[in-house]
Every structure is written in structure tokens, then in C-alpha cells.
Coordinates of C-alpha atoms in Angstrom, one line a residue:
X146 CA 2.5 3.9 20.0
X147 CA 4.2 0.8 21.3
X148 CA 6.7 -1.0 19.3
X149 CA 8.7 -4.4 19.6
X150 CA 10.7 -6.1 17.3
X151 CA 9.6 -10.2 16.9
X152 CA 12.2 -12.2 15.5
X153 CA 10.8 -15.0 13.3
X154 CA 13.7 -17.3 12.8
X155 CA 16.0 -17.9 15.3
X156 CA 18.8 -18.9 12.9
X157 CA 18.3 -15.3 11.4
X158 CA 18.2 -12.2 13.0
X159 CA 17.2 -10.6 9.7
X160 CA 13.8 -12.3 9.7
X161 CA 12.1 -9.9 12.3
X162 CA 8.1 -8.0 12.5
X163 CA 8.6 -4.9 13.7
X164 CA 4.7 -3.7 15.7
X165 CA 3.1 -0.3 15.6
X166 CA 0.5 -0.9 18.3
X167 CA -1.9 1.6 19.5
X168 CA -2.2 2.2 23.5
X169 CA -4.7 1.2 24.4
X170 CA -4.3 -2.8 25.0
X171 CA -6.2 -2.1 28.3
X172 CA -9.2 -0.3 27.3
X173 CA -12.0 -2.6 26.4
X174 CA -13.5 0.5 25.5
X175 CA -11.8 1.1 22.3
X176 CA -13.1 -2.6 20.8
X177 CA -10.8 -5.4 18.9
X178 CA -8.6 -3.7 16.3
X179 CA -8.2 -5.0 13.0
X180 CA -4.1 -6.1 12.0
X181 CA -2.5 -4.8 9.1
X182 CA 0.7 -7.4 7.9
X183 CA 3.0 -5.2 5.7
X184 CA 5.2 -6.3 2.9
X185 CA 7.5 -4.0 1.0
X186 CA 8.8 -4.7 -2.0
X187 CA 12.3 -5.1 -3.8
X188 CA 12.3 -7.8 -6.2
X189 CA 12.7 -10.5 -3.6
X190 CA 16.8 -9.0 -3.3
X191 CA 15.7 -6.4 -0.6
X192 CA 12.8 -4.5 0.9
X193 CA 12.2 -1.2 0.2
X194 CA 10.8 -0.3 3.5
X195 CA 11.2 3.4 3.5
X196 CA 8.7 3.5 1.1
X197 CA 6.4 0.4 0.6
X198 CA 6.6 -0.2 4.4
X199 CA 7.0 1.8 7.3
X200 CA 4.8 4.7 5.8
X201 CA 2.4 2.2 4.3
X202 CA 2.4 0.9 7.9
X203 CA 1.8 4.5 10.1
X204 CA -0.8 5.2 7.5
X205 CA -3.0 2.3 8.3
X206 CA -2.2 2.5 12.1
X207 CA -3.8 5.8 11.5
X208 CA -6.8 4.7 10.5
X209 CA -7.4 2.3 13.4
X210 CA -5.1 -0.8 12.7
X211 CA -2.2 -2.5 14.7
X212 CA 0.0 -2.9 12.5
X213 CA 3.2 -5.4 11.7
X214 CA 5.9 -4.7 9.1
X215 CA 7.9 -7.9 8.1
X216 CA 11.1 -8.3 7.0
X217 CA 10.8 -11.5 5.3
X218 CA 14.0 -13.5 3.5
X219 CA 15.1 -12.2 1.1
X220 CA 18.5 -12.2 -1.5
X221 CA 20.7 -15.5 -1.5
X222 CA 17.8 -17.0 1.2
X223 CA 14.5 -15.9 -1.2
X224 CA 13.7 -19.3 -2.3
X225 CA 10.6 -20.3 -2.0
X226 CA 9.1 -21.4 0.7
X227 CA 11.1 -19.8 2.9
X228 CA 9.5 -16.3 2.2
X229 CA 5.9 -18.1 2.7
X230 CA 7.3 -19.6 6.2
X231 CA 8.1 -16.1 7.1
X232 CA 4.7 -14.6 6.6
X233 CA 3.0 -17.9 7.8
X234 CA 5.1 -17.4 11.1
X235 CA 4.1 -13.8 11.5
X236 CA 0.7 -14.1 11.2
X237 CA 0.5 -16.8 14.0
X238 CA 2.5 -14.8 15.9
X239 CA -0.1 -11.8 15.8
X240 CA -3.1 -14.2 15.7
X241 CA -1.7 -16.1 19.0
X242 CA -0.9 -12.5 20.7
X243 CA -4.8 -10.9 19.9
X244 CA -5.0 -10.0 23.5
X245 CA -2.0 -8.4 23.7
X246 CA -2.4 -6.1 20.8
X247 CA -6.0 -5.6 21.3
X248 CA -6.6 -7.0 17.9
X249 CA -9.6 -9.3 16.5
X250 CA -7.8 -12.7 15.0
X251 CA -10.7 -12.9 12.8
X252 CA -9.1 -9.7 11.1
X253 CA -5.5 -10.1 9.8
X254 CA -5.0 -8.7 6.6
X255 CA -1.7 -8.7 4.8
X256 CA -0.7 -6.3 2.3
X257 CA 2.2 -6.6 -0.2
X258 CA 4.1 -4.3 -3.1
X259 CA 5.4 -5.9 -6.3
X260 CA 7.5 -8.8 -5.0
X261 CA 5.7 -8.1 -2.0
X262 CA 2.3 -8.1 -3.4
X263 CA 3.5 -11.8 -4.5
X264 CA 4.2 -12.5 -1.5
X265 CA 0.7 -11.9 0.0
X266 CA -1.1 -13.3 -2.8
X267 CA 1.1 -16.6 -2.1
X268 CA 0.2 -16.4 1.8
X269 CA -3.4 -15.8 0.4
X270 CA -3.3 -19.1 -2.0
X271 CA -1.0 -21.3 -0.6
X272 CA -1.6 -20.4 3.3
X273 CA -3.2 -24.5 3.5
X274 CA -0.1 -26.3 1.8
X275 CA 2.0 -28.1 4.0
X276 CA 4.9 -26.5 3.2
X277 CA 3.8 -23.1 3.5
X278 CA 2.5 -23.5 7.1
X279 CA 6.1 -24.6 8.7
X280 CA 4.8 -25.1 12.0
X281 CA 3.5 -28.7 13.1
X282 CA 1.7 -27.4 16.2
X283 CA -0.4 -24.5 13.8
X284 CA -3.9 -24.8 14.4
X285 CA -6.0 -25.0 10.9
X286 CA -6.3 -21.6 9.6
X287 CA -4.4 -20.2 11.8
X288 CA -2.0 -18.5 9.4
X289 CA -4.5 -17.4 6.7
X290 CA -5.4 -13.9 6.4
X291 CA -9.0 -12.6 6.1
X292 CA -7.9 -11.1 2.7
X293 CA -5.2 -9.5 1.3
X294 CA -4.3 -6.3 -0.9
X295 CA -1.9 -6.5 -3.5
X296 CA -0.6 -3.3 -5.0
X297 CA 1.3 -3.5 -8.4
X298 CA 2.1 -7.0 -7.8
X299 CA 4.3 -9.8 -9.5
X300 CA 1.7 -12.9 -10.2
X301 CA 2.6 -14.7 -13.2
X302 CA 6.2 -16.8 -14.3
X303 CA 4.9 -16.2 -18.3
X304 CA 7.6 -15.0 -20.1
X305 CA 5.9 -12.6 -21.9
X306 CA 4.8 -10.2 -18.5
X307 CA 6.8 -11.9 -15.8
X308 CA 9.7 -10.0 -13.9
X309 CA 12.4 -11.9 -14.5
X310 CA 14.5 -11.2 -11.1
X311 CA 12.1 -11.9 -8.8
X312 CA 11.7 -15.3 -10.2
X313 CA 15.0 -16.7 -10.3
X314 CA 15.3 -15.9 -6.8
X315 CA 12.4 -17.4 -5.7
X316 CA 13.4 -20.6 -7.8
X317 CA 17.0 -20.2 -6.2
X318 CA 19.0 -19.0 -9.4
X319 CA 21.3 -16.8 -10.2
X320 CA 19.6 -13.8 -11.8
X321 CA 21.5 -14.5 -15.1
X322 CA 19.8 -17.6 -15.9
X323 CA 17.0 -17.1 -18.6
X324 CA 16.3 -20.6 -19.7
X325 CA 14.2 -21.6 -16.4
X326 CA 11.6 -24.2 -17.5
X327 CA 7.7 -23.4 -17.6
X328 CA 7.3 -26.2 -15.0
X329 CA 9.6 -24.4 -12.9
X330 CA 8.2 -20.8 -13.4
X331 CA 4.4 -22.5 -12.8
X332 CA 5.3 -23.0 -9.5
X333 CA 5.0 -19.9 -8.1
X334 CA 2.7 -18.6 -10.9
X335 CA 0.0 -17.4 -8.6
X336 CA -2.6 -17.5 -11.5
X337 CA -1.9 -21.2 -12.2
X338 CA -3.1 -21.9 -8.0
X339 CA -6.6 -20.3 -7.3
X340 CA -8.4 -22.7 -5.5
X341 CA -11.8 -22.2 -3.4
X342 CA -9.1 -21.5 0.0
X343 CA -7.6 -18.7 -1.5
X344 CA -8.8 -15.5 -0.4
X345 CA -10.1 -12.3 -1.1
X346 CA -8.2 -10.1 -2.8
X347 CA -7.6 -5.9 -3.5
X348 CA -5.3 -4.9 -6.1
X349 CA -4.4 -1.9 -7.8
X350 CA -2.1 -1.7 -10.8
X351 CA -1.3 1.5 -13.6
X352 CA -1.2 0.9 -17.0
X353 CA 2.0 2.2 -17.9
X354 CA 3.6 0.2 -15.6
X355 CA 6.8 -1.3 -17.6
X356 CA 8.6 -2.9 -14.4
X357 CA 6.1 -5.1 -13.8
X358 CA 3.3 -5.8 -16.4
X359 CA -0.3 -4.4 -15.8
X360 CA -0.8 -8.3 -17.5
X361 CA -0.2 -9.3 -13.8
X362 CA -2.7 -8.3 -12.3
X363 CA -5.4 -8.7 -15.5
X364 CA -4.5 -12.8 -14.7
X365 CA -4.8 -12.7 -11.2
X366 CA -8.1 -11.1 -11.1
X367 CA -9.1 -13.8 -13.9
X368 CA -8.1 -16.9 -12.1
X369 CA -10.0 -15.5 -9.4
X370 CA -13.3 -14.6 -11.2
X371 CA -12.8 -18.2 -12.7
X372 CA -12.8 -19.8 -9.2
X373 CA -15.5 -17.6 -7.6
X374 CA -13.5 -15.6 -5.4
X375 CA -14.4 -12.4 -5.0
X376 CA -11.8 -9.2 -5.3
X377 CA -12.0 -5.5 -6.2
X378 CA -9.4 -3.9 -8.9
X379 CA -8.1 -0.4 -9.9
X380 CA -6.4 -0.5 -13.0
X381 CA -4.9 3.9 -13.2
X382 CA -4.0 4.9 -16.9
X383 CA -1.1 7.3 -16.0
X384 CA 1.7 6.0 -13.2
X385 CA 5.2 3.8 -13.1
X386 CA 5.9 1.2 -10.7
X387 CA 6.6 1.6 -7.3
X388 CA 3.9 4.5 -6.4
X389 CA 3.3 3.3 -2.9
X390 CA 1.0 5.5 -1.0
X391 CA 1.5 8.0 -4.4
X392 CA 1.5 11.2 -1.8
X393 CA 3.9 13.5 -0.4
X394 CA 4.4 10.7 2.5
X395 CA 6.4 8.4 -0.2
X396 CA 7.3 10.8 -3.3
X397 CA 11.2 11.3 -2.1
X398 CA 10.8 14.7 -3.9
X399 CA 10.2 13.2 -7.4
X400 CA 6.8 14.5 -8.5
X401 CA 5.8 11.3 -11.0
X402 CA 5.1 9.8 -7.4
X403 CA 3.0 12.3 -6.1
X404 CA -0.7 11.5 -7.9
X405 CA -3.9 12.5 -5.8
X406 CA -5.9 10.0 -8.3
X407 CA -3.4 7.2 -8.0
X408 CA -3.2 7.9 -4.2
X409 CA -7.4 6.6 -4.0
X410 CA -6.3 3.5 -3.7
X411 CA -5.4 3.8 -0.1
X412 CA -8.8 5.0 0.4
X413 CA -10.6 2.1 -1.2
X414 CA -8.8 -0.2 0.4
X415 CA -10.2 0.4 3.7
X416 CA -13.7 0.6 2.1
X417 CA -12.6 -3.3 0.9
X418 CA -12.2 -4.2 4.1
X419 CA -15.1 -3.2 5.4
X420 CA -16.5 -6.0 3.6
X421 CA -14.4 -8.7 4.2

């Protein structure tokens, strides 16, 4: 495996990809790899890496994929677009280095947990905006993914299913504000910007979920049906939040994360991509 670290901001060190690259960047033989872009996720105050993104990582790299974990901003620096920048920048970055990692620019998925799975859905929605792409010199598409997979994710600002935390950070707040206005929480209400550019989408929820609302998910998926754009769902009855791969790889000994049914998803997920 080779590995680099890429830093993304050069006023931040803590914006960095880390690479899990296969080698074999010399061997025509072994074709164009796809490229995995991993997000963890943390409620926008921290990444929780150990579980939702160095395993999640290894785990597609062993499947086939080159892979690129992101620490994006995060904390005090969350507010949007900053976080968008981030993942805009890193998938440039591994679209303008194909030849270097072997990897087919055609095929750049990103994949995202909870704050992180609002994270990809955003690169996924809002990858054309002006504001979201940060670099004048980006050539058009080049910082949209092929599709993305978003695993128990935050979508919506409604009140009713949103998670609060994640919000206020993106909106710059302190986390003790609770009278943000619906214009405000609209903005980054994934639901409320399906267009015919977003793109294709994976996600997997459970229905207990109580951290972040199964209702998430359920809005996503029906803005997208609404605007014709096509994405596969696995809702699981039994399961909390923040199941990751739901195997012994990411359990940290605490058997409600250890579910062989939940733990399909993974599977499905590269049967997704084999069709987009």
C-alpha cells in the first residue's frame, strides 16, 4: 500500500487526504481503479475516523479501490462552504493525479457517515454552485463525483427530524442557539436542492435510529424520486446510529455494533456501483 498525506488548505494543516493506494501504479495490467473519497462523521465538531473512516477506507481498498480519507473542516471552521471547498478540493486533486494512482477520473465516488453523509450528499447536489467549487481554474465537472453513498446521514434542517448540532455549525452558531430561522436551516436542507446535476445516490439508514432520524433519509430519497434521479435504499428495522461497517472491524467490543444483517450494506454498495 502506498500512502501520502495531501494537504488541502495551505492556511490549515488540519485540512489534509490521507491515500491508501494499491502498487501497482505501473502495471497497465491491473486496469484503471475506481477512487473511494471517505468521510467520517462527528456532527461537523470532529471526525470519527477510527471508526467511519480509516476501516471504511481499508475495506474498500480491499475490494479493488484507491482510496482517500478527508479530514475536512470542522468545529469553530464547519461553516458552510468551507466543508464543501474541502471535498471539492480533494476530488480535483485525485481526478488531476488519475495517472498517478492508477485510477479512472470517470470513477470518483465519495462516501459519507451522518454529518459526513451530509457532506457527500452536499458535494453530490451542490458540486456546480459557484461557491462550492473554490477554484477558478476547475474544469467543469471536475469536482463532481460519479455518485455517492450516504450511510445514516443528516439531510434535512426541519425541526422536527433535523440534528440540531450539526446545523448550527454549519450555519456558524453556537450550538446553544435554537431559534435559527427556516430560511436559514433551508440552506443546507439537502432535500430542499435536488436538481437534474445532483447525482446518484446509496443510502442506508435503521429505523431505530434516535440520533439522527430515519425521516432523513425517507426525504432525501423523495426529493430524488421527485427529480428523476435514480438511488438505491436500505432502510434495517433493528440498529442505533453510528453502525459503520456494523462488523467486528468497527464494534470497539460493544455487540449492538456487530450486526451481520446490518453489515450488507457494505456489500450492496459495491453492487451500486457497478451500475453507476
Amino acid at each position: 500500500m502506498l500512502t501520502e498525506t495531501i494537504y488541502l488548505r495551505e492556511e490549515d494543516c488540519d485540512v489534509k487526504m490521507q491515500t491508501f493506494i494499491h502498487d501497482d501504479t505501473s502495471n497497465v495490467i491491473a486496469g484503471k481503479r475506481s477512487a473511494m473519497v471517505v468521510l467520517a462523521g462527528g456532527g461537523y465538531l470532529f471526525q470519527a475516523n477510527d471508526r467511519e473512516g480509516e476501516p471504511v477506507a481499508i475495506s474498500y481498498f480491499a475490494n479493488g479501490f484507491n482510496c482517500f480519507l478527508v479530514n475536512y473542516s470542522v468545529n469553530t471552521k464547519a461553516a458552510f462552504p468551507r466543508p464543501v471547498e474541502d471535498v471539492s478540493r480533494a476530488i480535483v486533486h485525485v481526478k488531476r493525479n488519475a495517472e498517478k494512482y492508477n485510477i479512472d477520473p470517470e470513477r470518483v465516488y465519495v462516501i459519507g457517515f451522518s454529518a459526513g453523509g451530509h457532506l457527500a450528499a452536499s458535494i453530490g447536489t451542490f458540486w456546480a454552485e459557484d461557491w462550492a467549487r473554490s477554484d477558478p481554474d476547475m474544469a467543469e465537472e471536475e469536482n463532481k463525483p460519479r455518485a455517492i453513498l450516504a450511510c445514516y446521514p443528516v439531510i434535512t434542517g426541519d425541526k422536527s427530524y433535523y440534528h440540531h448540532d450539526s446545523f448550527m455549525r454549519l450555519l456558524g452558531y453556537p450550538i446553544s442557539k435554537t431559534d435559527a430561522t427556516e430560511e436559514e436551516l433551508n440552506r443546507y436542507s439537502i432535500e430542499k436542492h435536488i436538481s437534474d446535476k445532483t447525482v446518484p445516490a446509496f443510502i442506508w439508514h435503521t429505523f431505530e435510529d434516535t440520533c439522527v432520524p430515519l425521516e432523513n433519509s425517507l426525504m432525501y430519497a423523495k426529493a430524488l424520486k421527485e427529480k428523476g434521479i435514480h438511488f438505491e435504499m436500505h432502510i434495517y428495522p433493528k440498529g442505533d446510529h453510528g453502525l459503520a461497517l456494523a462488523n467486528r472491524e468497527t464494534w470497539w467490543g460493544a455487540d449492538i455494533l456487530d450486526d451481520p444483517h446490518v453489515a450488507e450494506w457494505f456489500r450492496d454498495s459495491l453492487e451500486f456501483m457497478k451500475l453507476f
